[in-house]
mmCIF file of C-alpha atoms in Angstrom:
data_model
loop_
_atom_site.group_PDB
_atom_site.id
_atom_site.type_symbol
_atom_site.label_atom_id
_atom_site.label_comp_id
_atom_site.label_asym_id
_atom_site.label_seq_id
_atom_site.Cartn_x
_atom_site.Cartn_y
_atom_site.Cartn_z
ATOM 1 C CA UNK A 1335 4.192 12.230 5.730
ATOM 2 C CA UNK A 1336 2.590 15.562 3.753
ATOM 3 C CA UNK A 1337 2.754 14.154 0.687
ATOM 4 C CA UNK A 1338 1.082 10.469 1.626
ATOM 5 C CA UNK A 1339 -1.515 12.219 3.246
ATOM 6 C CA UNK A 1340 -1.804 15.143 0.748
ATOM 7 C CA UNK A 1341 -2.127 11.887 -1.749
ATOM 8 C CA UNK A 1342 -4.941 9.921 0.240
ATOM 9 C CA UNK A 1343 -7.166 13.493 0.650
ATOM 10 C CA UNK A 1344 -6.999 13.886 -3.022
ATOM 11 C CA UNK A 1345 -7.920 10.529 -3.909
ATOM 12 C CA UNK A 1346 -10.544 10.508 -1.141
ATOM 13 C CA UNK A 1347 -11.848 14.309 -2.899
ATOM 14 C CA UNK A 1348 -14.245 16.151 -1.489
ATOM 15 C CA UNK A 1349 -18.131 16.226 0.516
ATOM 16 C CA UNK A 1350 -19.588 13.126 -0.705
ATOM 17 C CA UNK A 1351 -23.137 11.537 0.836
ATOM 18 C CA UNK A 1352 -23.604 8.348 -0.855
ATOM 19 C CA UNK A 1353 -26.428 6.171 -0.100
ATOM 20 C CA UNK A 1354 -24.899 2.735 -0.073
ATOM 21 C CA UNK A 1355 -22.132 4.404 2.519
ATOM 22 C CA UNK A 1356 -22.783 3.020 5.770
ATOM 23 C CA UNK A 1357 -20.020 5.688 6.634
ATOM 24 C CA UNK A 1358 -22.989 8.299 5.936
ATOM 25 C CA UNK A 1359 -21.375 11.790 5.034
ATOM 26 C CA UNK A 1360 -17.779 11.832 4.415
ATOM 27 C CA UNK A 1361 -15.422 14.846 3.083
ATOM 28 C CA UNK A 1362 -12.057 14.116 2.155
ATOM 29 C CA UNK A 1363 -12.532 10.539 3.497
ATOM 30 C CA UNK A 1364 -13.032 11.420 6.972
ATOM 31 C CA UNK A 1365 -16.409 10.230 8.398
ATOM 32 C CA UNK A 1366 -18.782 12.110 10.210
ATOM 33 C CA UNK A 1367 -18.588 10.061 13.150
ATOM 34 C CA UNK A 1368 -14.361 9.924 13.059
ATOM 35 C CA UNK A 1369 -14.876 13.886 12.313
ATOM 36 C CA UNK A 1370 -17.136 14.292 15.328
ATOM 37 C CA UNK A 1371 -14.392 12.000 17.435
ATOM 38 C CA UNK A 1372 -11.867 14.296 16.864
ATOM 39 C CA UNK A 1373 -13.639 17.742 17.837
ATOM 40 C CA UNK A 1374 -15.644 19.051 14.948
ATOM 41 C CA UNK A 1375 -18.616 20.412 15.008
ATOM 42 C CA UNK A 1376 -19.573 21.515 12.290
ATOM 43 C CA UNK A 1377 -21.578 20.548 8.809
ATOM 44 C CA UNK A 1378 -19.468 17.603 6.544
ATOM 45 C CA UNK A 1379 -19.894 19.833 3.900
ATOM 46 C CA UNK A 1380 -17.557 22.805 5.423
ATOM 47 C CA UNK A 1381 -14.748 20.121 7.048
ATOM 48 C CA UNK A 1382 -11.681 22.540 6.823
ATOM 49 C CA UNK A 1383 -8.881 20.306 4.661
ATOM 50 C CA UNK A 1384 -6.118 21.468 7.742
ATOM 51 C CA UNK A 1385 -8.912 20.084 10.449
ATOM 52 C CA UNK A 1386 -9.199 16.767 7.685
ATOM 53 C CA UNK A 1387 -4.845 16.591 7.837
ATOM 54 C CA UNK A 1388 -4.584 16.828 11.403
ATOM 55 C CA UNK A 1389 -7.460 13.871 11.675
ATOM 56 C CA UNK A 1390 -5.355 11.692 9.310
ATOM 57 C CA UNK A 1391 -1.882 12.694 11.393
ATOM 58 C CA UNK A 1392 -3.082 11.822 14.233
ATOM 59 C CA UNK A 1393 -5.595 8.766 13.551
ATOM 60 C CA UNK A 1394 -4.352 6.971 10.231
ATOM 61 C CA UNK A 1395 0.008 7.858 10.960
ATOM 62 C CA UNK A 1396 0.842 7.927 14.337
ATOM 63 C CA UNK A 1397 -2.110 6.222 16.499
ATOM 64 C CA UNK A 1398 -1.218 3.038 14.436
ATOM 65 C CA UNK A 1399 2.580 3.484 14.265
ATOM 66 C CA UNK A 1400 2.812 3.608 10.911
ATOM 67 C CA UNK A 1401 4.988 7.117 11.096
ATOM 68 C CA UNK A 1402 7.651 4.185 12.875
ATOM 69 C CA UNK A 1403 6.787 1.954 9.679
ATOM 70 C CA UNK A 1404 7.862 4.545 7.141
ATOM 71 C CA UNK A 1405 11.273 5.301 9.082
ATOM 72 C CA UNK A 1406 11.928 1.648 7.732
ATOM 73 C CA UNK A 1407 10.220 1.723 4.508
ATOM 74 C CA UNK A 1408 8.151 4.833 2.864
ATOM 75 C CA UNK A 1409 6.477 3.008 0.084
ATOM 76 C CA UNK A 1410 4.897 -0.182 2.777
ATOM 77 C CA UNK A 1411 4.009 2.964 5.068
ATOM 78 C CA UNK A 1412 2.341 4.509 2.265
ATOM 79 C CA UNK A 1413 0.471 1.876 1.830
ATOM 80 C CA UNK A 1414 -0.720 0.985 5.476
ATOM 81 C CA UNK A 1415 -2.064 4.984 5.886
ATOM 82 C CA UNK A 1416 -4.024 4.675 2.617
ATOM 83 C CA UNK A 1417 -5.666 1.077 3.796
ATOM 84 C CA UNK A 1418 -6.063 2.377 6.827
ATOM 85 C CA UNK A 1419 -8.441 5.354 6.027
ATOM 86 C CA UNK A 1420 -10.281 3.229 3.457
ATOM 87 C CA UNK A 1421 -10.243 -0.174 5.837
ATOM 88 C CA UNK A 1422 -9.812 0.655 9.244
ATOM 89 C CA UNK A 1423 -6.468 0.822 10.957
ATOM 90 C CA UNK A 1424 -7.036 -2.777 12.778
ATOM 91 C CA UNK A 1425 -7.521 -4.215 9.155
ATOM 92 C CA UNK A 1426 -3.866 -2.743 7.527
ATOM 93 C CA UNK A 1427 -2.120 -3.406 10.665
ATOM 94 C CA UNK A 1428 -3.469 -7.096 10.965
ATOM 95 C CA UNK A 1429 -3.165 -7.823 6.911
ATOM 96 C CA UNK A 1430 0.625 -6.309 7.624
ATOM 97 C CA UNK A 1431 0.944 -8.757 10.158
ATOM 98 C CA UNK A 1432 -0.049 -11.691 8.226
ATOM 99 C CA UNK A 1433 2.062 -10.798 5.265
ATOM 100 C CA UNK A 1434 5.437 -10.195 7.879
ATOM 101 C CA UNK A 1435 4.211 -13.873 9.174
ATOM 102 C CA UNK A 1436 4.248 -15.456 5.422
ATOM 103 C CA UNK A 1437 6.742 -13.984 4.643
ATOM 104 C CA UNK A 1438 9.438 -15.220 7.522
ATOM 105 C CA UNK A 1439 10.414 -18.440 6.075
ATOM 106 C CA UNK A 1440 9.008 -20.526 8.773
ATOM 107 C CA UNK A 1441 10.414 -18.332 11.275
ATOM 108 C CA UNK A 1442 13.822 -18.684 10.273
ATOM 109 C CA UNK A 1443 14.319 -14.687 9.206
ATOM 110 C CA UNK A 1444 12.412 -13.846 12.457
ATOM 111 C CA UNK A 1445 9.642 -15.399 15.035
ATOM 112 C CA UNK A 1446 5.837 -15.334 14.031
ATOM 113 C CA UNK A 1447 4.114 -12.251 15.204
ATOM 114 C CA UNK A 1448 0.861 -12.044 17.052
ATOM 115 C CA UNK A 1449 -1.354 -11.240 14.277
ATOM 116 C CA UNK A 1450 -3.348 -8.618 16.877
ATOM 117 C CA UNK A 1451 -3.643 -5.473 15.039
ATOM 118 C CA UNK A 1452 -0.490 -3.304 17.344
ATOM 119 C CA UNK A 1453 2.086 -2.496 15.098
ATOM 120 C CA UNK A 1454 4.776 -2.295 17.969
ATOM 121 C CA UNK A 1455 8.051 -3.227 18.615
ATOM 122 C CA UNK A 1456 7.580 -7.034 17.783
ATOM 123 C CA UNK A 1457 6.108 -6.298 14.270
ATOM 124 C CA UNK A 1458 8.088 -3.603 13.685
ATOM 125 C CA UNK A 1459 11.297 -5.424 14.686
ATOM 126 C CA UNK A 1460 10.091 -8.494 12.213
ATOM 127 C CA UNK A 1461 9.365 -5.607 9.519
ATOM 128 C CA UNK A 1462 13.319 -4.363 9.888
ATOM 129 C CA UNK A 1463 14.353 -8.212 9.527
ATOM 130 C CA UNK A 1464 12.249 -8.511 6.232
ATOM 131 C CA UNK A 1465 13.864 -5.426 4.985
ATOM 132 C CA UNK A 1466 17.449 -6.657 5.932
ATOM 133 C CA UNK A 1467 16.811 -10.005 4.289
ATOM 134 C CA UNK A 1468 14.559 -8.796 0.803
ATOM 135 C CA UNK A 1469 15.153 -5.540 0.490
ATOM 136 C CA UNK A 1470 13.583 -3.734 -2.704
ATOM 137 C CA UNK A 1471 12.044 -6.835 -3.767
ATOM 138 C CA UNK A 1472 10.331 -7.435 -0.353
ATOM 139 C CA UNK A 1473 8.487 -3.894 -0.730
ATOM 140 C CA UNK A 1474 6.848 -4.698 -3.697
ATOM 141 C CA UNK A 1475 6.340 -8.330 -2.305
ATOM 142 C CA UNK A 1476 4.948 -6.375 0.631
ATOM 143 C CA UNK A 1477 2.518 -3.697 -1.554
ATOM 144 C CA UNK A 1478 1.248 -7.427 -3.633
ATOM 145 C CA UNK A 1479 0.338 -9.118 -0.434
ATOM 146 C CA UNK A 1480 -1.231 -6.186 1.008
ATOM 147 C CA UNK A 1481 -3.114 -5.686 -2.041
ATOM 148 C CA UNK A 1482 -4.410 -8.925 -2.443
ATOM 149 C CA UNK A 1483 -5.604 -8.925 1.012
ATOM 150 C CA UNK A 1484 -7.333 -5.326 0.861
ATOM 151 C CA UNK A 1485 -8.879 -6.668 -2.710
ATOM 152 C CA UNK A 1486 -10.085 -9.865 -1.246
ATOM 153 C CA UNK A 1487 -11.692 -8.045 1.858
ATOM 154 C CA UNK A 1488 -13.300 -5.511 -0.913
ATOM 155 C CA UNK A 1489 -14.934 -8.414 -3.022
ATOM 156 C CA UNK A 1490 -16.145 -10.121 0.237
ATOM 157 C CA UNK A 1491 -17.563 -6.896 0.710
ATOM 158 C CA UNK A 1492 -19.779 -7.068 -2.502
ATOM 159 C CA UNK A 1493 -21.109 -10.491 -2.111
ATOM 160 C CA UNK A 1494 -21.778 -10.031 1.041
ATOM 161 C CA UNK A 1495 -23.687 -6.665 0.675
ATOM 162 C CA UNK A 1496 -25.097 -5.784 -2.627
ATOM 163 C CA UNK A 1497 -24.779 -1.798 -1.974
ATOM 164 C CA UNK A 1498 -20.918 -2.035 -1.919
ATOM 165 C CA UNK A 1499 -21.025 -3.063 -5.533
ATOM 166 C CA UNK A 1500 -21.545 0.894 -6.151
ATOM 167 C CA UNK A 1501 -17.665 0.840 -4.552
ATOM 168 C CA UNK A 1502 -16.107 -2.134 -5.998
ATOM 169 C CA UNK A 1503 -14.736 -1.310 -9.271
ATOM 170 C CA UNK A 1504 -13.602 2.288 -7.409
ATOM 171 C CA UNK A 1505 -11.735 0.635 -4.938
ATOM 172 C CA UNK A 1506 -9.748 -1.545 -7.593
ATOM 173 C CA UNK A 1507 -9.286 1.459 -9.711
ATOM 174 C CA UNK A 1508 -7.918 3.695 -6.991
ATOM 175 C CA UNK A 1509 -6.913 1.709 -3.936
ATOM 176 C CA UNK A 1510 -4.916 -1.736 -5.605
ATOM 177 C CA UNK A 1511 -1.712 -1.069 -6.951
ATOM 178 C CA UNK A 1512 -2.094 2.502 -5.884
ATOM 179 C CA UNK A 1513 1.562 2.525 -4.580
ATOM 180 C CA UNK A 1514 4.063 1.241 -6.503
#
């Protein structure tokens, strides 16, 4: 788990206070309001990177269940932590749960899921049936559907909102295809 997270706080970089970020101030991706949920205190700007880890840990790994994802498959895990800080949680988990459900051969690999956003035993025991049945090819089938949806969600985002055009081509260059 180090080195995902290590990866997502160096993409995410440093104290940032954008304008067009309804987020407000952010350093190493972590809001001030998730910051401020989780104990701290202090100015954005001086965010210790260990009080930033523990944050992701706790919020974006294990709250989620995607440390239980990666003990069946790294690379999808990978994936789910870094959508999660830049999507929300409920968004990867959901978009994970729509791709296990597309993915089952009309339930014949294993039942529909509830598409609810809990990454427990259900999806997790559909995840290990998708693994068994498309092994190395179903992870990067995995990554493409979770792209797509992440990249649809971030173009929505511009139409809908003209400020998250100052995102958009960001999020394509350093959020799609980020894991391969």
């Amino acid at each position: 788990m180090k080195a995902i997270i290590d990866g997502v706080i160096a993409v995410e970089g440093g104290f940032v206070d954008h304008p067009s970020d309804p987020g407000g101030a952010t350093k190493y991706g972590i809001t001030e309001a998730v910051a401020r949920a989780n104990g701290y205190r202090g100015h954005m700007r001086d965010l210790p990177r260990s009080t930033a880890f523990q944050i992701y840990y706790t919020r974006y790994v294990v709250a989620p269940n995607f440390d239980d994802a990666a003990e069946i498959d790294e690379k999808v895990a990978e994936e789910l932590i870094d959508t999660g800080v830049n999507a929300g949680v409920d968004r990867a988990s959901r978009w994970f749960q729509e791709a296990l459900n597309a993915f089952n051969e009309r339930g014949q690999t294993y039942a529909n899921i509830a598409e609810d956003g809990d990454v427990g035993p259900a999806t997790l025991n559909a995840f290990r049936a998708f693994k068994k049945r498309r092994g190395a090819a179903g992870t990067q089938a995995m990554l493409g559907a979770l792209d797509a949806l992440q990249g649809g969600h971030y173009l929505r985002l511009a139409d809908n909102d003209s400020k998250f055009e100052d995102f958009a081509f960001g999020w394509f260059a350093h959020r799609i295809r980020n894991v391969a």
